[in-house]
Coordinates of C-alpha atoms in Angstrom, one line a residue:
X232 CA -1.0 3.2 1.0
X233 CA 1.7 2.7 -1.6
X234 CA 1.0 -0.5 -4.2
X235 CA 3.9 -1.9 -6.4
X236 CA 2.9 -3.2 -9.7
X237 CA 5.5 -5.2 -11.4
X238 CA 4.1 -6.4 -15.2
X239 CA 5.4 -6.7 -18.4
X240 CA 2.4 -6.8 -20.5
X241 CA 2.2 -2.7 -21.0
X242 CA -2.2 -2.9 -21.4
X243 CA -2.8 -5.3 -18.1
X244 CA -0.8 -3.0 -16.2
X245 CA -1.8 0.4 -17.3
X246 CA -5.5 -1.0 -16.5
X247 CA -3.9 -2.1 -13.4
X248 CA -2.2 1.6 -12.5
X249 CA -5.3 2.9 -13.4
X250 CA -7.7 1.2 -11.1
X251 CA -6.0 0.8 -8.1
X252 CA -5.2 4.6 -8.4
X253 CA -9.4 4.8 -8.5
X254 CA -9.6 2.9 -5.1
X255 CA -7.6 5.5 -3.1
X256 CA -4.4 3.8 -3.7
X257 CA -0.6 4.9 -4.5
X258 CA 1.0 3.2 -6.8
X259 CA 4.3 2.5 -8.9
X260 CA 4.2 0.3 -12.0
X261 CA 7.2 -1.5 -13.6
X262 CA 7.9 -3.6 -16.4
X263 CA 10.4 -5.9 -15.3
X264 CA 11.7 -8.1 -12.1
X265 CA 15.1 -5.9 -11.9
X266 CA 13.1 -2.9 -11.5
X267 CA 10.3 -4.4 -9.4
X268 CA 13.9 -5.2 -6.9
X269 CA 15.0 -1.7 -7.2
X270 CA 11.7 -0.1 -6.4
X271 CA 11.4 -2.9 -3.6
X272 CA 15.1 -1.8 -1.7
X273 CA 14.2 2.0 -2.1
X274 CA 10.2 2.3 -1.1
X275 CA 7.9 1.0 1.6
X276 CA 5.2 -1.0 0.3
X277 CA 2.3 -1.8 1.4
X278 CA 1.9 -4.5 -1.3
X279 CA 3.2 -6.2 -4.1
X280 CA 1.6 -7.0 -7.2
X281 CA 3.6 -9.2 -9.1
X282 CA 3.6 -11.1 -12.4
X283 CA 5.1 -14.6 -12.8
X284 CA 7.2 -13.8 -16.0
X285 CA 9.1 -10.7 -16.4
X286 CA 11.9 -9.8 -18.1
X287 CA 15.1 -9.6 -16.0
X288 CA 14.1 -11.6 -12.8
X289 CA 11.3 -13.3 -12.6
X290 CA 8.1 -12.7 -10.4
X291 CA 9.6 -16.1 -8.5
X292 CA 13.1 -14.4 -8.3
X293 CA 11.8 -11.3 -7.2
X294 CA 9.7 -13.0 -4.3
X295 CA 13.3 -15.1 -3.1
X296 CA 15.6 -12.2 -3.1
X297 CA 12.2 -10.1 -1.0
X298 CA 11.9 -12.6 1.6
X299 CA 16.2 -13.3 1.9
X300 CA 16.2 -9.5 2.8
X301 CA 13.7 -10.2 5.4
X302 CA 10.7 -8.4 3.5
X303 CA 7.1 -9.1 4.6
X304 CA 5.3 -7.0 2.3
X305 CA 2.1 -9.3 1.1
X306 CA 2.9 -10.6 -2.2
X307 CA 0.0 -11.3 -4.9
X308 CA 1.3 -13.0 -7.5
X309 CA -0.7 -13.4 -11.0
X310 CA 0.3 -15.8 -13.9
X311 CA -1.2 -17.8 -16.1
X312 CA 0.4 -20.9 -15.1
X313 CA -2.4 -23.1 -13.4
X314 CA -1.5 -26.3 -12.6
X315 CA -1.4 -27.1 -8.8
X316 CA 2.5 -27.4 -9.0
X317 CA 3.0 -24.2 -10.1
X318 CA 0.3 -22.6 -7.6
X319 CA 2.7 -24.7 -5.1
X320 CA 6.1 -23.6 -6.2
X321 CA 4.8 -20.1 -5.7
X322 CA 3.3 -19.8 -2.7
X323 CA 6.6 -22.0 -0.7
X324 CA 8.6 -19.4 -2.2
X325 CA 7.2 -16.9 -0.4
X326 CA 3.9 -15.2 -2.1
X327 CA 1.1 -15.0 0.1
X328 CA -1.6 -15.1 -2.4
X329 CA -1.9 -16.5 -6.0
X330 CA -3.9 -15.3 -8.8
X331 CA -4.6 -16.1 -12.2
X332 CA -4.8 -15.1 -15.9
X333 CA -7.6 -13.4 -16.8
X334 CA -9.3 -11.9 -13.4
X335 CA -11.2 -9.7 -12.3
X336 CA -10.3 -6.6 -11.4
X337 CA -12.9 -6.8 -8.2
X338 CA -11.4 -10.1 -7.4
X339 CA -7.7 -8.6 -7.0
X340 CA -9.0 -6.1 -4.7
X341 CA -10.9 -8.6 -2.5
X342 CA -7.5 -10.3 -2.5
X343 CA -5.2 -7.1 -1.5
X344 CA -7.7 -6.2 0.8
X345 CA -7.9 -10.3 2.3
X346 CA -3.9 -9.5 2.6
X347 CA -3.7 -6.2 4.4
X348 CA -6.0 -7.3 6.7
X349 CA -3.7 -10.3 7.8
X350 CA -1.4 -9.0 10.6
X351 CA 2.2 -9.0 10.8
X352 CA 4.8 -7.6 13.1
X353 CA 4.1 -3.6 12.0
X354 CA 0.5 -4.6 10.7
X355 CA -2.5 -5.2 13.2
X356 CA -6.0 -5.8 11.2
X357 CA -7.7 -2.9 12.5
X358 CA -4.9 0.4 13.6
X359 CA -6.0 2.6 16.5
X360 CA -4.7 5.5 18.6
X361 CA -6.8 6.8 21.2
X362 CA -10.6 6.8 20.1
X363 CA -9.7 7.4 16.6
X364 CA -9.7 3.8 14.5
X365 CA -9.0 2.4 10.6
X366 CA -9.7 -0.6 9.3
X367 CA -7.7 -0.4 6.0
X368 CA -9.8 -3.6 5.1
X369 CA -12.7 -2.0 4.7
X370 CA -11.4 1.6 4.0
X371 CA -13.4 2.9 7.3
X372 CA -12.3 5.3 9.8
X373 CA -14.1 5.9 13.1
X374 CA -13.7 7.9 16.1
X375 CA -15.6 5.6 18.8
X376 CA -18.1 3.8 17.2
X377 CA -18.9 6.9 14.4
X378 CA -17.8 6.9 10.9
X379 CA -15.8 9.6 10.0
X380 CA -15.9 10.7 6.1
X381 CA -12.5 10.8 4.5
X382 CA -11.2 11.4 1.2
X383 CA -8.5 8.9 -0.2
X384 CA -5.6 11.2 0.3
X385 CA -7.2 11.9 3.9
X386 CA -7.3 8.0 4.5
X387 CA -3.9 7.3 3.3
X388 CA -2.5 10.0 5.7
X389 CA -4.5 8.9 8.4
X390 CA -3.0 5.0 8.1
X391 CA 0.1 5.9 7.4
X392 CA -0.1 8.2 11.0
X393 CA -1.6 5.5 12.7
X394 CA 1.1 2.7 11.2
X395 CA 3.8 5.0 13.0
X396 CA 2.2 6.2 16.0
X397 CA 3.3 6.9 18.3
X398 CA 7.0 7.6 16.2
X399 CA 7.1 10.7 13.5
X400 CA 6.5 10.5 9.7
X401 CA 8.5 13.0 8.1
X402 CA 6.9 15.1 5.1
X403 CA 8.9 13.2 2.6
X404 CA 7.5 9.8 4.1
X405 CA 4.0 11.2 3.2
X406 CA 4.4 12.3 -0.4
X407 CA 6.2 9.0 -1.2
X408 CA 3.7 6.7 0.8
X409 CA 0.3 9.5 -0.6
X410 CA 1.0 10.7 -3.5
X411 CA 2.6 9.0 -6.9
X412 CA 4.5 12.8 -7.5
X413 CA 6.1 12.8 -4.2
X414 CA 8.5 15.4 -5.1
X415 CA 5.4 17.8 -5.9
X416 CA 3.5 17.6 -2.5
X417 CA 7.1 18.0 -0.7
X418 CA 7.7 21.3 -2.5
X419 CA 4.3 22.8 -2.0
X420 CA 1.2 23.3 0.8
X421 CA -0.3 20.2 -0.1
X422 CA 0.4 18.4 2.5
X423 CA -0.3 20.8 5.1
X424 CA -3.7 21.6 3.8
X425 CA -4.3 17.9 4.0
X426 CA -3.7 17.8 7.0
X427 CA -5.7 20.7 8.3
X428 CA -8.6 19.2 6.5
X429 CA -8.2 15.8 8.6
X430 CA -7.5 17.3 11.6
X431 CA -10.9 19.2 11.5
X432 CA -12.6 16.5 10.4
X433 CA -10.5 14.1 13.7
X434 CA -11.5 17.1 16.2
X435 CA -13.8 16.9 18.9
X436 CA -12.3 13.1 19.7
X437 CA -10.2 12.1 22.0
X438 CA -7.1 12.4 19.2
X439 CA -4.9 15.1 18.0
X440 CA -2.2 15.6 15.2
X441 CA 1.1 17.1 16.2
X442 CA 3.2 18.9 14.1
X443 CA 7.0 18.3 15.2
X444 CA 8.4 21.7 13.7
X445 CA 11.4 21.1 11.0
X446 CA 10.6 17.1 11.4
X447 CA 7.3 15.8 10.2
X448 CA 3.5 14.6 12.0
X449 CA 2.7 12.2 15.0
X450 CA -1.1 11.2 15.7
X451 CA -1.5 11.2 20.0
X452 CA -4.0 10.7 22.3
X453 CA -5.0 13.9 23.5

């Protein structure tokens, strides 16, 4: 899954980056609210995280001009403001979760985990197809009621499959939703040996993965 990180302070959001890349997650990092908007109308994101004040727009201008387009993507919002207006002002504007200045870094997770779980129209809390199931809350895959072991870029192709079953995601959908260098795992075998790895590790279920020659993946029930 594919994180946005909008902060200005250059140290809180390399430590940010760097993290959230250690949990199995993709992730862009930006400076500044106009760029946060830019990454926002050209990616699908499976969250935001999102200071307060930034240069160019700020966090609350970026979370109004989101949710006029019609964008659901979970919002976390961190700031150091902390009086209960603020928290307020925030959250009616459209952020689903508020957090503030200092945290901890275990604490954001719980909260980006808390907010993918919640379901929305393309979201459910727990994805299935066939006997094969994800719980992106929990970062577990199963096929009936056993665990399956994945590897983070395994997971994040798996979800991503599962998110678009029963359509098609092309190969450039994987490398931007996977991996940070999209343009990389497009131009090489890397995304075909991930798959093969997953796909041996999904056999034996009651679940395939189809390649659709020319066009891209779909996960079926076999």
């Amino acid at each position: 899954m594919r994180i946005l990180i909008a902060e200005d302070d250059a140290g809180l959001r390399s430590v940010l980056e760097r993290g959230l890349r250690e949990n199995g997650y993709a992730v862009d990092a930006v400076a500044d609210g106009n760029m946060a908007l830019a990454h926002l109308r050209t990616y699908d994101y499976g969250a935001v995280v999102l200071d307060w004040r930034m240069p160019g727009a700020s966090g609350l201008e970026v979370v109004q001009q989101a949710r006029a387009r019609g964008l659901a993507t979970p919002i976390l919002m961190l700031t150091a403001r902390d009086t209960t207006s603020d928290r307020v002002s925030g959250l009616d504007t459209g952020a689903d979760d508020y957090l503030i200045k200092p945290f901890d870094f275990s604490e954001l997770l719980a909260r980006l985990r808390a907010l993918l779980r919640r379901p929305t129209e393309t979201r459910g809390p727990v994805l299935t197809c066939g006997d094969v199931s994800l719980d992106p809350a929990t970062h577990e895959a199963r096929i009936g009621s056993d665990l399956v072991v994945l590897t983070s870029t395994e997971f994040a192709i798996l979800e991503l499959l599962l998110r678009r079953a029963p359509a098609v995601a092309d190969r450039r959908m994987i490398a931007v939703q996977v991996w940070d260098e999209e343009a990389a795992a497009v131009g090489s075998n890397t995304i075909d040996v991930h798959l093969a790895r997953l796909r041996s590790k999904l056999s034996g279920g009651g679940t395939r993965i189809e390649t659709v020659r020319g066009v891209g993946y779909r996960i079926v029930p076999a």
